[in-house]
Amino acid sequence: MNSSDGATESGAGTGSGNDFPGLINKERYWSHHSQRLFHSVLNLIWLAVSLALIFILVACSSEEPNGTPPRKEPSRVIEDPTAEPDAASRVAAPQGRHSTIDGVFAPGEWDEALEIDLPNGQLLLMHAGSYLYLGIRSEKLGLGSICIIRDEQIAVLHSSAALGTATYEKAGDSWRKSRDFIWTNRAISNDQQALDERQQHLEREKWLASNGLMGNYDEMEYQIAMPDDQIRLAVTYLLSPEYTSTDFWPATVAAGCRDFEPLQSDAPETVEFAPESWMTVIASQE
């Protein structure tokens, strides 16, 4: 009996001794598993935080997305309130009719022209065909000089007792003469020889004007070729009798064209033209 009881107690003790290491091993297993799970969760949290930071950095980046054009710097015209906008240096000449270049504003001949006031008269602008027609009506007899820029060359179209063209090409900060005046078209009559000479001048020089002795003393007419329906120019009209004052257009025209006074036979060797201060005349379709 005692023997059985002892055996039973001994067996019970043995059983208890075999289960204790197993429990320890299980606890160690779950402890190790919990640590691995904790580290995994911690890694996931760091990964989520890293992705969030990357997303924020990309969203706040100043670089433009692929395919998006780079930002353009603001125009200096907008930044500088003293600068004139380009629109201020352009004017539209209305559709008119072919004028007869004889120094007489015939009735109805200039009715469609744009009229611009000058200090001592009016400037008239219109176009027909491929030509700009430019008229000057003045209270005084004067000498006309139209400065135009074409193919990187400046030409001075002068009308006084005769017609002449001087040309200039860019040379550093100024413009150097490449062609001096050759005076033609002195005739004031309308005989065939004079008409032929005027037509030849128009075809050769791409412009024509009435000389200062033709027609009415207070009216001068120009016909100027207008490639691509536009031309950049400045107008000066030197007033008699002293020829010391000048009507000019536009009001922004700088020295050079404004002060050009070819009262002698030779034009100046160099001139400081400023074509950026001139006006671009556009052929309007209206």
mmCIF file with all atom_site columns, N, CA, C and O in Angstrom, residues 225-275:
data_model
loop_
_atom_site.group_PDB
_atom_site.id
_atom_site.type_symbol
_atom_site.label_atom_id
_atom_site.label_alt_id
_atom_site.label_comp_id
_atom_site.label_asym_id
_atom_site.label_entity_id
_atom_site.label_seq_id
_atom_site.pdbx_PDB_ins_code
_atom_site.Cartn_x
_atom_site.Cartn_y
_atom_site.Cartn_z
_atom_site.occupancy
_atom_site.B_iso_or_equiv
_atom_site.pdbx_formal_charge
_atom_site.auth_seq_id
_atom_site.auth_comp_id
_atom_site.auth_asym_id
_atom_site.auth_atom_id
_atom_site.pdbx_PDB_model_num
ATOM 1   N N  . ALA A 1 225 ? 7.352  101.600 -100.286 1.00 0.00 ? 225 ALA A N  1
ATOM 2   C CA . ALA A 1 225 ? 7.097  100.157 -100.313 1.00 0.00 ? 225 ALA A CA 1
ATOM 3   C C  . ALA A 1 225 ? 6.983  99.625  -98.883  1.00 0.00 ? 225 ALA A C  1
ATOM 4   O O  . ALA A 1 225 ? 7.741  100.016 -97.988  1.00 0.00 ? 225 ALA A O  1
ATOM 5   N N  . MET A 1 226 ? 6.038  98.715  -98.687  1.00 0.00 ? 226 MET A N  1
ATOM 6   C CA . MET A 1 226 ? 5.707  98.221  -97.353  1.00 0.00 ? 226 MET A CA 1
ATOM 7   C C  . MET A 1 226 ? 5.770  96.692  -97.332  1.00 0.00 ? 226 MET A C  1
ATOM 8   O O  . MET A 1 226 ? 4.726  96.015  -97.371  1.00 0.00 ? 226 MET A O  1
ATOM 9   N N  . PRO A 1 227 ? 6.959  96.110  -97.298  1.00 0.00 ? 227 PRO A N  1
ATOM 10  C CA . PRO A 1 227 ? 7.061  94.646  -97.301  1.00 0.00 ? 227 PRO A CA 1
ATOM 11  C C  . PRO A 1 227 ? 6.384  94.038  -96.081  1.00 0.00 ? 227 PRO A C  1
ATOM 12  O O  . PRO A 1 227 ? 6.445  94.593  -94.979  1.00 0.00 ? 227 PRO A O  1
ATOM 13  N N  . ASP A 1 228 ? 5.736  92.910  -96.282  1.00 0.00 ? 228 ASP A N  1
ATOM 14  C CA . ASP A 1 228 ? 5.069  92.190  -95.186  1.00 0.00 ? 228 ASP A CA 1
ATOM 15  C C  . ASP A 1 228 ? 4.028  93.045  -94.472  1.00 0.00 ? 228 ASP A C  1
ATOM 16  O O  . ASP A 1 228 ? 3.709  92.818  -93.302  1.00 0.00 ? 228 ASP A O  1
ATOM 17  N N  . ASP A 1 229 ? 3.506  94.065  -95.173  1.00 0.00 ? 229 ASP A N  1
ATOM 18  C CA . ASP A 1 229 ? 2.434  94.906  -94.627  1.00 0.00 ? 229 ASP A CA 1
ATOM 19  C C  . ASP A 1 229 ? 2.815  95.642  -93.351  1.00 0.00 ? 229 ASP A C  1
ATOM 20  O O  . ASP A 1 229 ? 1.958  95.953  -92.515  1.00 0.00 ? 229 ASP A O  1
ATOM 21  N N  . GLN A 1 230 ? 4.103  95.926  -93.179  1.00 0.00 ? 230 GLN A N  1
ATOM 22  C CA . GLN A 1 230 ? 4.508  96.746  -92.048  1.00 0.00 ? 230 GLN A CA 1
ATOM 23  C C  . GLN A 1 230 ? 5.860  97.379  -92.327  1.00 0.00 ? 230 GLN A C  1
ATOM 24  O O  . GLN A 1 230 ? 6.639  96.887  -93.136  1.00 0.00 ? 230 GLN A O  1
ATOM 25  N N  . ILE A 1 231 ? 6.122  98.486  -91.627  1.00 0.00 ? 231 ILE A N  1
ATOM 26  C CA . ILE A 1 231 ? 7.388  99.187  -91.806  1.00 0.00 ? 231 ILE A CA 1
ATOM 27  C C  . ILE A 1 231 ? 7.660  99.994  -90.548  1.00 0.00 ? 231 ILE A C  1
ATOM 28  O O  . ILE A 1 231 ? 6.735  100.545 -89.934  1.00 0.00 ? 231 ILE A O  1
ATOM 29  N N  . ARG A 1 232 ? 8.922  100.047 -90.131  1.00 0.00 ? 232 ARG A N  1
ATOM 30  C CA . ARG A 1 232 ? 9.301  100.841 -88.953  1.00 0.00 ? 232 ARG A CA 1
ATOM 31  C C  . ARG A 1 232 ? 9.949  102.128 -89.430  1.00 0.00 ? 232 ARG A C  1
ATOM 32  O O  . ARG A 1 232 ? 10.901 102.102 -90.221  1.00 0.00 ? 232 ARG A O  1
ATOM 33  N N  . LEU A 1 233 ? 9.458  103.258 -88.926  1.00 0.00 ? 233 LEU A N  1
ATOM 34  C CA . LEU A 1 233 ? 9.923  104.536 -89.467  1.00 0.00 ? 233 LEU A CA 1
ATOM 35  C C  . LEU A 1 233 ? 9.800  105.658 -88.445  1.00 0.00 ? 233 LEU A C  1
ATOM 36  O O  . LEU A 1 233 ? 9.201  105.521 -87.388  1.00 0.00 ? 233 LEU A O  1
ATOM 37  N N  . ALA A 1 234 ? 10.402 106.791 -88.812  1.00 0.00 ? 234 ALA A N  1
ATOM 38  C CA . ALA A 1 234 ? 10.261 108.045 -88.083  1.00 0.00 ? 234 ALA A CA 1
ATOM 39  C C  . ALA A 1 234 ? 10.169 109.158 -89.112  1.00 0.00 ? 234 ALA A C  1
ATOM 40  O O  . ALA A 1 234 ? 10.786 109.084 -90.187  1.00 0.00 ? 234 ALA A O  1
ATOM 41  N N  . VAL A 1 235 ? 9.386  110.193 -88.806  1.00 0.00 ? 235 VAL A N  1
ATOM 42  C CA . VAL A 1 235 ? 9.120  111.282 -89.745  1.00 0.00 ? 235 VAL A CA 1
ATOM 43  C C  . VAL A 1 235 ? 9.682  112.580 -89.173  1.00 0.00 ? 235 VAL A C  1
ATOM 44  O O  . VAL A 1 235 ? 9.435  112.908 -88.001  1.00 0.00 ? 235 VAL A O  1
ATOM 45  N N  . THR A 1 236 ? 10.441 113.310 -89.999  1.00 0.00 ? 236 THR A N  1
ATOM 46  C CA . THR A 1 236 ? 10.871 114.655 -89.624  1.00 0.00 ? 236 THR A CA 1
ATOM 47  C C  . THR A 1 236 ? 10.528 115.611 -90.764  1.00 0.00 ? 236 THR A C  1
ATOM 48  O O  . THR A 1 236 ? 10.591 115.259 -91.939  1.00 0.00 ? 236 THR A O  1
ATOM 49  N N  . TYR A 1 237 ? 10.165 116.838 -90.373  1.00 0.00 ? 237 TYR A N  1
ATOM 50  C CA . TYR A 1 237 ? 9.794  117.860 -91.349  1.00 0.00 ? 237 TYR A CA 1
ATOM 51  C C  . TYR A 1 237 ? 10.429 119.163 -90.883  1.00 0.00 ? 237 TYR A C  1
ATOM 52  O O  . TYR A 1 237 ? 9.982  119.785 -89.911  1.00 0.00 ? 237 TYR A O  1
ATOM 53  N N  . LEU A 1 238 ? 11.496 119.550 -91.563  1.00 0.00 ? 238 LEU A N  1
ATOM 54  C CA . LEU A 1 238 ? 12.281 120.732 -91.198  1.00 0.00 ? 238 LEU A CA 1
ATOM 55  C C  . LEU A 1 238 ? 11.607 121.980 -91.756  1.00 0.00 ? 238 LEU A C  1
ATOM 56  O O  . LEU A 1 238 ? 11.376 122.084 -92.959  1.00 0.00 ? 238 LEU A O  1
ATOM 57  N N  . LEU A 1 239 ? 11.296 122.932 -90.869  1.00 0.00 ? 239 LEU A N  1
ATOM 58  C CA . LEU A 1 239 ? 10.432 124.054 -91.214  1.00 0.00 ? 239 LEU A CA 1
ATOM 59  C C  . LEU A 1 239 ? 11.207 125.285 -91.698  1.00 0.00 ? 239 LEU A C  1
ATOM 60  O O  . LEU A 1 239 ? 12.237 125.655 -91.128  1.00 0.00 ? 239 LEU A O  1
ATOM 61  N N  . SER A 1 240 ? 10.677 125.892 -92.755  1.00 0.00 ? 240 SER A N  1
ATOM 62  C CA . SER A 1 240 ? 11.229 127.153 -93.258  1.00 0.00 ? 240 SER A CA 1
ATOM 63  C C  . SER A 1 240 ? 10.653 128.311 -92.420  1.00 0.00 ? 240 SER A C  1
ATOM 64  O O  . SER A 1 240 ? 9.667  128.124 -91.694  1.00 0.00 ? 240 SER A O  1
ATOM 65  N N  . PRO A 1 241 ? 11.220 129.503 -92.519  1.00 0.00 ? 241 PRO A N  1
ATOM 66  C CA . PRO A 1 241 ? 12.323 129.865 -93.420  1.00 0.00 ? 241 PRO A CA 1
ATOM 67  C C  . PRO A 1 241 ? 13.702 129.665 -92.799  1.00 0.00 ? 241 PRO A C  1
ATOM 68  O O  . PRO A 1 241 ? 14.702 129.600 -93.513  1.00 0.00 ? 241 PRO A O  1
ATOM 69  N N  . GLU A 1 242 ? 13.765 129.550 -91.437  1.00 0.00 ? 242 GLU A N  1
ATOM 70  C CA . GLU A 1 242 ? 15.083 129.443 -90.818  1.00 0.00 ? 242 GLU A CA 1
ATOM 71  C C  . GLU A 1 242 ? 15.627 128.011 -90.861  1.00 0.00 ? 242 GLU A C  1
ATOM 72  O O  . GLU A 1 242 ? 16.829 127.804 -90.760  1.00 0.00 ? 242 GLU A O  1
ATOM 73  N N  . TYR A 1 243 ? 14.726 127.030 -90.968  1.00 0.00 ? 243 TYR A N  1
ATOM 74  C CA . TYR A 1 243 ? 15.103 125.611 -90.939  1.00 0.00 ? 243 TYR A CA 1
ATOM 75  C C  . TYR A 1 243 ? 15.861 125.256 -89.653  1.00 0.00 ? 243 TYR A C  1
ATOM 76  O O  . TYR A 1 243 ? 16.815 124.487 -89.652  1.00 0.00 ? 243 TYR A O  1
ATOM 77  N N  . THR A 1 244 ? 15.406 125.844 -88.566  1.00 0.00 ? 244 THR A N  1
ATOM 78  C CA . THR A 1 244 ? 16.017 125.549 -87.266  1.00 0.00 ? 244 THR A CA 1
ATOM 79  C C  . THR A 1 244 ? 15.072 124.780 -86.345  1.00 0.00 ? 244 THR A C  1
ATOM 80  O O  . THR A 1 244 ? 15.471 124.349 -85.270  1.00 0.00 ? 244 THR A O  1
ATOM 81  N N  . SER A 1 245 ? 13.817 124.624 -86.754  1.00 0.00 ? 245 SER A N  1
ATOM 82  C CA . SER A 1 245 ? 12.858 123.849 -85.961  1.00 0.00 ? 245 SER A CA 1
ATOM 83  C C  . SER A 1 245 ? 12.279 122.732 -86.818  1.00 0.00 ? 245 SER A C  1
ATOM 84  O O  . SER A 1 245 ? 12.221 122.844 -88.053  1.00 0.00 ? 245 SER A O  1
ATOM 85  N N  . THR A 1 246 ? 11.861 121.665 -86.150  1.00 0.00 ? 246 THR A N  1
ATOM 86  C CA . THR A 1 246 ? 11.420 120.463 -86.849  1.00 0.00 ? 246 THR A CA 1
ATOM 87  C C  . THR A 1 246 ? 10.147 119.905 -86.224  1.00 0.00 ? 246 THR A C  1
ATOM 88  O O  . THR A 1 246 ? 10.038 119.816 -84.998  1.00 0.00 ? 246 THR A O  1
ATOM 89  N N  . ASP A 1 247 ? 9.181  119.566 -87.074  1.00 0.00 ? 247 ASP A N  1
ATOM 90  C CA . ASP A 1 247 ? 8.072  118.722 -86.636  1.00 0.00 ? 247 ASP A CA 1
ATOM 91  C C  . ASP A 1 247 ? 8.512  117.273 -86.810  1.00 0.00 ? 247 ASP A C  1
ATOM 92  O O  . ASP A 1 247 ? 9.083  116.917 -87.860  1.00 0.00 ? 247 ASP A O  1
ATOM 93  N N  . PHE A 1 248 ? 8.276  116.441 -85.808  1.00 0.00 ? 248 PHE A N  1
ATOM 94  C CA . PHE A 1 248 ? 8.695  115.040 -85.938  1.00 0.00 ? 248 PHE A CA 1
ATOM 95  C C  . PHE A 1 248 ? 7.644  114.126 -85.334  1.00 0.00 ? 248 PHE A C  1
ATOM 96  O O  . PHE A 1 248 ? 6.819  114.538 -84.505  1.00 0.00 ? 248 PHE A O  1
ATOM 97  N N  . TRP A 1 249 ? 7.680  112.875 -85.776  1.00 0.00 ? 249 TRP A N  1
ATOM 98  C CA . TRP A 1 249 ? 6.762  111.842 -85.288  1.00 0.00 ? 249 TRP A CA 1
ATOM 99  C C  . TRP A 1 249 ? 7.443  110.495 -85.370  1.00 0.00 ? 249 TRP A C  1
ATOM 100 O O  . TRP A 1 249 ? 8.159  110.233 -86.340  1.00 0.00 ? 249 TRP A O  1
ATOM 101 N N  . PRO A 1 250 ? 7.283  109.634 -84.343  1.00 0.00 ? 250 PRO A N  1
ATOM 102 C CA . PRO A 1 250 ? 6.483  109.830 -83.128  1.00 0.00 ? 250 PRO A CA 1
ATOM 103 C C  . PRO A 1 250 ? 7.171  110.768 -82.145  1.00 0.00 ? 250 PRO A C  1
ATOM 104 O O  . PRO A 1 250 ? 8.323  111.162 -82.361  1.00 0.00 ? 250 PRO A O  1
ATOM 105 N N  . ALA A 1 251 ? 6.468  111.094 -81.069  1.00 0.00 ? 251 ALA A N  1
ATOM 106 C CA . ALA A 1 251 ? 7.021  112.026 -80.090  1.00 0.00 ? 251 ALA A CA 1
ATOM 107 C C  . ALA A 1 251 ? 8.240  111.446 -79.392  1.00 0.00 ? 251 ALA A C  1
ATOM 108 O O  . ALA A 1 251 ? 9.050  112.188 -78.840  1.00 0.00 ? 251 ALA A O  1
ATOM 109 N N  . THR A 1 252 ? 8.386  110.104 -79.432  1.00 0.00 ? 252 THR A N  1
ATOM 110 C CA . THR A 1 252 ? 9.504  109.443 -78.751  1.00 0.00 ? 252 THR A CA 1
ATOM 111 C C  . THR A 1 252 ? 10.776 109.402 -79.592  1.00 0.00 ? 252 THR A C  1
ATOM 112 O O  . THR A 1 252 ? 11.814 108.965 -79.088  1.00 0.00 ? 252 THR A O  1
ATOM 113 N N  . VAL A 1 253 ? 10.715 109.825 -80.856  1.00 0.00 ? 253 VAL A N  1
ATOM 114 C CA . VAL A 1 253 ? 11.872 109.676 -81.737  1.00 0.00 ? 253 VAL A CA 1
ATOM 115 C C  . VAL A 1 253 ? 13.073 110.415 -81.152  1.00 0.00 ? 253 VAL A C  1
ATOM 116 O O  . VAL A 1 253 ? 12.971 111.559 -80.709  1.00 0.00 ? 253 VAL A O  1
ATOM 117 N N  . ALA A 1 254 ? 14.202 109.697 -81.114  1.00 0.00 ? 254 ALA A N  1
ATOM 118 C CA . ALA A 1 254 ? 15.405 110.240 -80.485  1.00 0.00 ? 254 ALA A CA 1
ATOM 119 C C  . ALA A 1 254 ? 16.240 111.016 -81.504  1.00 0.00 ? 254 ALA A C  1
ATOM 120 O O  . ALA A 1 254 ? 15.938 111.055 -82.702  1.00 0.00 ? 254 ALA A O  1
ATOM 121 N N  . ALA A 1 255 ? 17.283 111.643 -80.985  1.00 0.00 ? 255 ALA A N  1
ATOM 122 C CA . ALA A 1 255 ? 18.224 112.345 -81.863  1.00 0.00 ? 255 ALA A CA 1
ATOM 123 C C  . ALA A 1 255 ? 18.764 111.368 -82.890  1.00 0.00 ? 255 ALA A C  1
ATOM 124 O O  . ALA A 1 255 ? 18.800 110.169 -82.694  1.00 0.00 ? 255 ALA A O  1
ATOM 125 N N  . GLY A 1 256 ? 19.198 111.884 -83.973  1.00 0.00 ? 256 GLY A N  1
ATOM 126 C CA . GLY A 1 256 ? 19.646 111.045 -85.084  1.00 0.00 ? 256 GLY A CA 1
ATOM 127 C C  . GLY A 1 256 ? 18.739 111.347 -86.245  1.00 0.00 ? 256 GLY A C  1
ATOM 128 O O  . GLY A 1 256 ? 19.017 112.231 -87.051  1.00 0.00 ? 256 GLY A O  1
ATOM 129 N N  . CYS A 1 257 ? 17.634 110.628 -86.305  1.00 0.00 ? 257 CYS A N  1
ATOM 130 C CA . CYS A 1 257 ? 16.643 110.933 -87.339  1.00 0.00 ? 257 CYS A CA 1
ATOM 131 C C  . CYS A 1 257 ? 15.994 112.285 -87.073  1.00 0.00 ? 257 CYS A C  1
ATOM 132 O O  . CYS A 1 257 ? 15.795 113.087 -87.984  1.00 0.00 ? 257 CYS A O  1
ATOM 133 N N  . ARG A 1 258 ? 15.702 112.586 -85.809  1.00 0.00 ? 258 ARG A N  1
ATOM 134 C CA . ARG A 1 258 ? 15.033 113.843 -85.481  1.00 0.00 ? 258 ARG A CA 1
ATOM 135 C C  . ARG A 1 258 ? 15.888 115.058 -85.861  1.00 0.00 ? 258 ARG A C  1
ATOM 136 O O  . ARG A 1 258 ? 15.366 116.092 -86.260  1.00 0.00 ? 258 ARG A O  1
ATOM 137 N N  . ASP A 1 259 ? 17.209 114.921 -85.714  1.00 0.00 ? 259 ASP A N  1
ATOM 138 C CA . ASP A 1 259 ? 18.108 116.046 -85.974  1.00 0.00 ? 259 ASP A CA 1
ATOM 139 C C  . ASP A 1 259 ? 18.794 115.954 -87.331  1.00 0.00 ? 259 ASP A C  1
ATOM 140 O O  . ASP A 1 259 ? 19.739 116.696 -87.599  1.00 0.00 ? 259 ASP A O  1
ATOM 141 N N  . PHE A 1 260 ? 18.335 115.037 -88.176  1.00 0.00 ? 260 PHE A N  1
ATOM 142 C CA . PHE A 1 260 ? 18.987 114.852 -89.470  1.00 0.00 ? 260 PHE A CA 1
ATOM 143 C C  . PHE A 1 260 ? 18.621 116.024 -90.388  1.00 0.00 ? 260 PHE A C  1
ATOM 144 O O  . PHE A 1 260 ? 17.454 116.212 -90.729  1.00 0.00 ? 260 PHE A O  1
ATOM 145 N N  . GLU A 1 261 ? 19.617 116.819 -90.789  1.00 0.00 ? 261 GLU A N  1
ATOM 146 C CA . GLU A 1 261 ? 19.379 118.025 -91.573  1.00 0.00 ? 261 GLU A CA 1
ATOM 147 C C  . GLU A 1 261 ? 20.299 118.028 -92.800  1.00 0.00 ? 261 GLU A C  1
ATOM 148 O O  . GLU A 1 261 ? 21.374 118.626 -92.782  1.00 0.00 ? 261 GLU A O  1
ATOM 149 N N  . PRO A 1 262 ? 19.902 117.367 -93.848  1.00 0.00 ? 262 PRO A N  1
ATOM 150 C CA . PRO A 1 262 ? 20.775 117.282 -95.037  1.00 0.00 ? 262 PRO A CA 1
ATOM 151 C C  . PRO A 1 262 ? 20.677 118.535 -95.919  1.00 0.00 ? 262 PRO A C  1
ATOM 152 O O  . PRO A 1 262 ? 20.302 118.470 -97.081  1.00 0.00 ? 262 PRO A O  1
ATOM 153 N N  . LEU A 1 263 ? 20.995 119.684 -95.335  1.00 0.00 ? 263 LEU A N  1
ATOM 154 C CA . LEU A 1 263 ? 20.938 120.916 -96.120  1.00 0.00 ? 263 LEU A CA 1
ATOM 155 C C  . LEU A 1 263 ? 22.144 121.025 -97.037  1.00 0.00 ? 263 LEU A C  1
ATOM 156 O O  . LEU A 1 263 ? 22.135 121.809 -97.995  1.00 0.00 ? 263 LEU A O  1
ATOM 157 N N  . GLN A 1 264 ? 23.191 120.264 -96.751  1.00 0.00 ? 264 GLN A N  1
ATOM 158 C CA . GLN A 1 264 ? 24.352 120.222 -97.625  1.00 0.00 ? 264 GLN A CA 1
ATOM 159 C C  . GLN A 1 264 ? 24.204 119.016 -98.556  1.00 0.00 ? 264 GLN A C  1
ATOM 160 O O  . GLN A 1 264 ? 23.335 118.172 -98.408  1.00 0.00 ? 264 GLN A O  1
ATOM 161 N N  . SER A 1 265 ? 25.093 118.931 -99.522  1.00 0.00 ? 265 SER A N  1
ATOM 162 C CA . SER A 1 265 ? 24.986 117.844 -100.502 1.00 0.00 ? 265 SER A CA 1
ATOM 163 C C  . SER A 1 265 ? 25.376 116.494 -99.914  1.00 0.00 ? 265 SER A C  1
ATOM 164 O O  . SER A 1 265 ? 24.926 115.454 -100.389 1.00 0.00 ? 265 SER A O  1
ATOM 165 N N  . ASP A 1 266 ? 26.217 116.500 -98.887  1.00 0.00 ? 266 ASP A N  1
ATOM 166 C CA . ASP A 1 266 ? 26.688 115.243 -98.306  1.00 0.00 ? 266 ASP A CA 1
ATOM 167 C C  . ASP A 1 266 ? 26.007 114.965 -96.979  1.00 0.00 ? 266 ASP A C  1
ATOM 168 O O  . ASP A 1 266 ? 25.873 115.854 -96.129  1.00 0.00 ? 266 ASP A O  1
ATOM 169 N N  . ALA A 1 267 ? 25.588 113.734 -96.784  1.00 0.00 ? 267 ALA A N  1
ATOM 170 C CA . ALA A 1 267 ? 25.019 113.324 -95.498  1.00 0.00 ? 267 ALA A CA 1
ATOM 171 C C  . ALA A 1 267 ? 26.150 113.084 -94.507  1.00 0.00 ? 267 ALA A C  1
ATOM 172 O O  . ALA A 1 267 ? 27.291 112.811 -94.897  1.00 0.00 ? 267 ALA A O  1
ATOM 173 N N  . PRO A 1 268 ? 25.891 113.177 -93.205  1.00 0.00 ? 268 PRO A N  1
ATOM 174 C CA . PRO A 1 268 ? 26.930 112.922 -92.195  1.00 0.00 ? 268 PRO A CA 1
ATOM 175 C C  . PRO A 1 268 ? 27.512 111.517 -92.343  1.00 0.00 ? 268 PRO A C  1
ATOM 176 O O  . PRO A 1 268 ? 26.820 110.576 -92.745  1.00 0.00 ? 268 PRO A O  1
ATOM 177 N N  . GLU A 1 269 ? 28.785 111.383 -92.010  1.00 0.00 ? 269 GLU A N  1
ATOM 178 C CA . GLU A 1 269 ? 29.446 110.079 -92.133  1.00 0.00 ? 269 GLU A CA 1
ATOM 179 C C  . GLU A 1 269 ? 28.912 109.077 -91.121  1.00 0.00 ? 269 GLU A C  1
ATOM 180 O O  . GLU A 1 269 ? 28.742 107.902 -91.433  1.00 0.00 ? 269 GLU A O  1
ATOM 181 N N  . THR A 1 270 ? 28.668 109.517 -89.902  1.00 0.00 ? 270 THR A N  1
ATOM 182 C CA . THR A 1 270 ? 28.103 108.641 -88.871  1.00 0.00 ? 270 THR A CA 1
ATOM 183 C C  . THR A 1 270 ? 26.937 109.357 -88.188  1.00 0.00 ? 270 THR A C  1
ATOM 184 O O  . THR A 1 270 ? 26.952 110.585 -88.027  1.00 0.00 ? 270 THR A O  1
ATOM 185 N N  . VAL A 1 271 ? 25.938 108.581 -87.802  1.00 0.00 ? 271 VAL A N  1
ATOM 186 C CA . VAL A 1 271 ? 24.756 109.109 -87.127  1.00 0.00 ? 271 VAL A CA 1
ATOM 187 C C  . VAL A 1 271 ? 24.373 108.123 -86.019  1.00 0.00 ? 271 VAL A C  1
ATOM 188 O O  . VAL A 1 271 ? 24.449 106.908 -86.210  1.00 0.00 ? 271 VAL A O  1
ATOM 189 N N  . GLU A 1 272 ? 23.962 108.642 -84.880  1.00 0.00 ? 272 GLU A N  1
ATOM 190 C CA . GLU A 1 272 ? 23.505 107.788 -83.778  1.00 0.00 ? 272 GLU A CA 1
ATOM 191 C C  . GLU A 1 272 ? 21.987 107.629 -83.871  1.00 0.00 ? 272 GLU A C  1
ATOM 192 O O  . GLU A 1 272 ? 21.226 108.219 -83.102  1.00 0.00 ? 272 GLU A O  1
ATOM 193 N N  . PHE A 1 273 ? 21.556 106.799 -84.826  1.00 0.00 ? 273 PHE A N  1
ATOM 194 C CA . PHE A 1 273 ? 20.130 106.497 -84.960  1.00 0.00 ? 273 PHE A CA 1
ATOM 195 C C  . PHE A 1 273 ? 19.671 105.638 -83.782  1.00 0.00 ? 273 PHE A C  1
ATOM 196 O O  . PHE A 1 273 ? 20.454 104.880 -83.201  1.00 0.00 ? 273 PHE A O  1
ATOM 197 N N  . ALA A 1 274 ? 18.386 105.734 -83.459  1.00 0.00 ? 274 ALA A N  1
ATOM 198 C CA . ALA A 1 274 ? 17.788 104.908 -82.396  1.00 0.00 ? 274 ALA A CA 1
ATOM 199 C C  . ALA A 1 274 ? 16.457 104.371 -82.895  1.00 0.00 ? 274 ALA A C  1
ATOM 200 O O  . ALA A 1 274 ? 15.393 104.857 -82.499  1.00 0.00 ? 274 ALA A O  1
ATOM 201 N N  . PRO A 1 275 ? 16.459 103.370 -83.787  1.00 0.00 ? 275 PRO A N  1
ATOM 202 C CA . PRO A 1 275 ? 15.196 102.873 -84.368  1.00 0.00 ? 275 PRO A CA 1
ATOM 203 C C  . PRO A 1 275 ? 14.231 102.307 -83.345  1.00 0.00 ? 275 PRO A C  1
ATOM 204 O O  . PRO A 1 275 ? 13.035 102.205 -83.617  1.00 0.00 ? 275 PRO A O  1
#
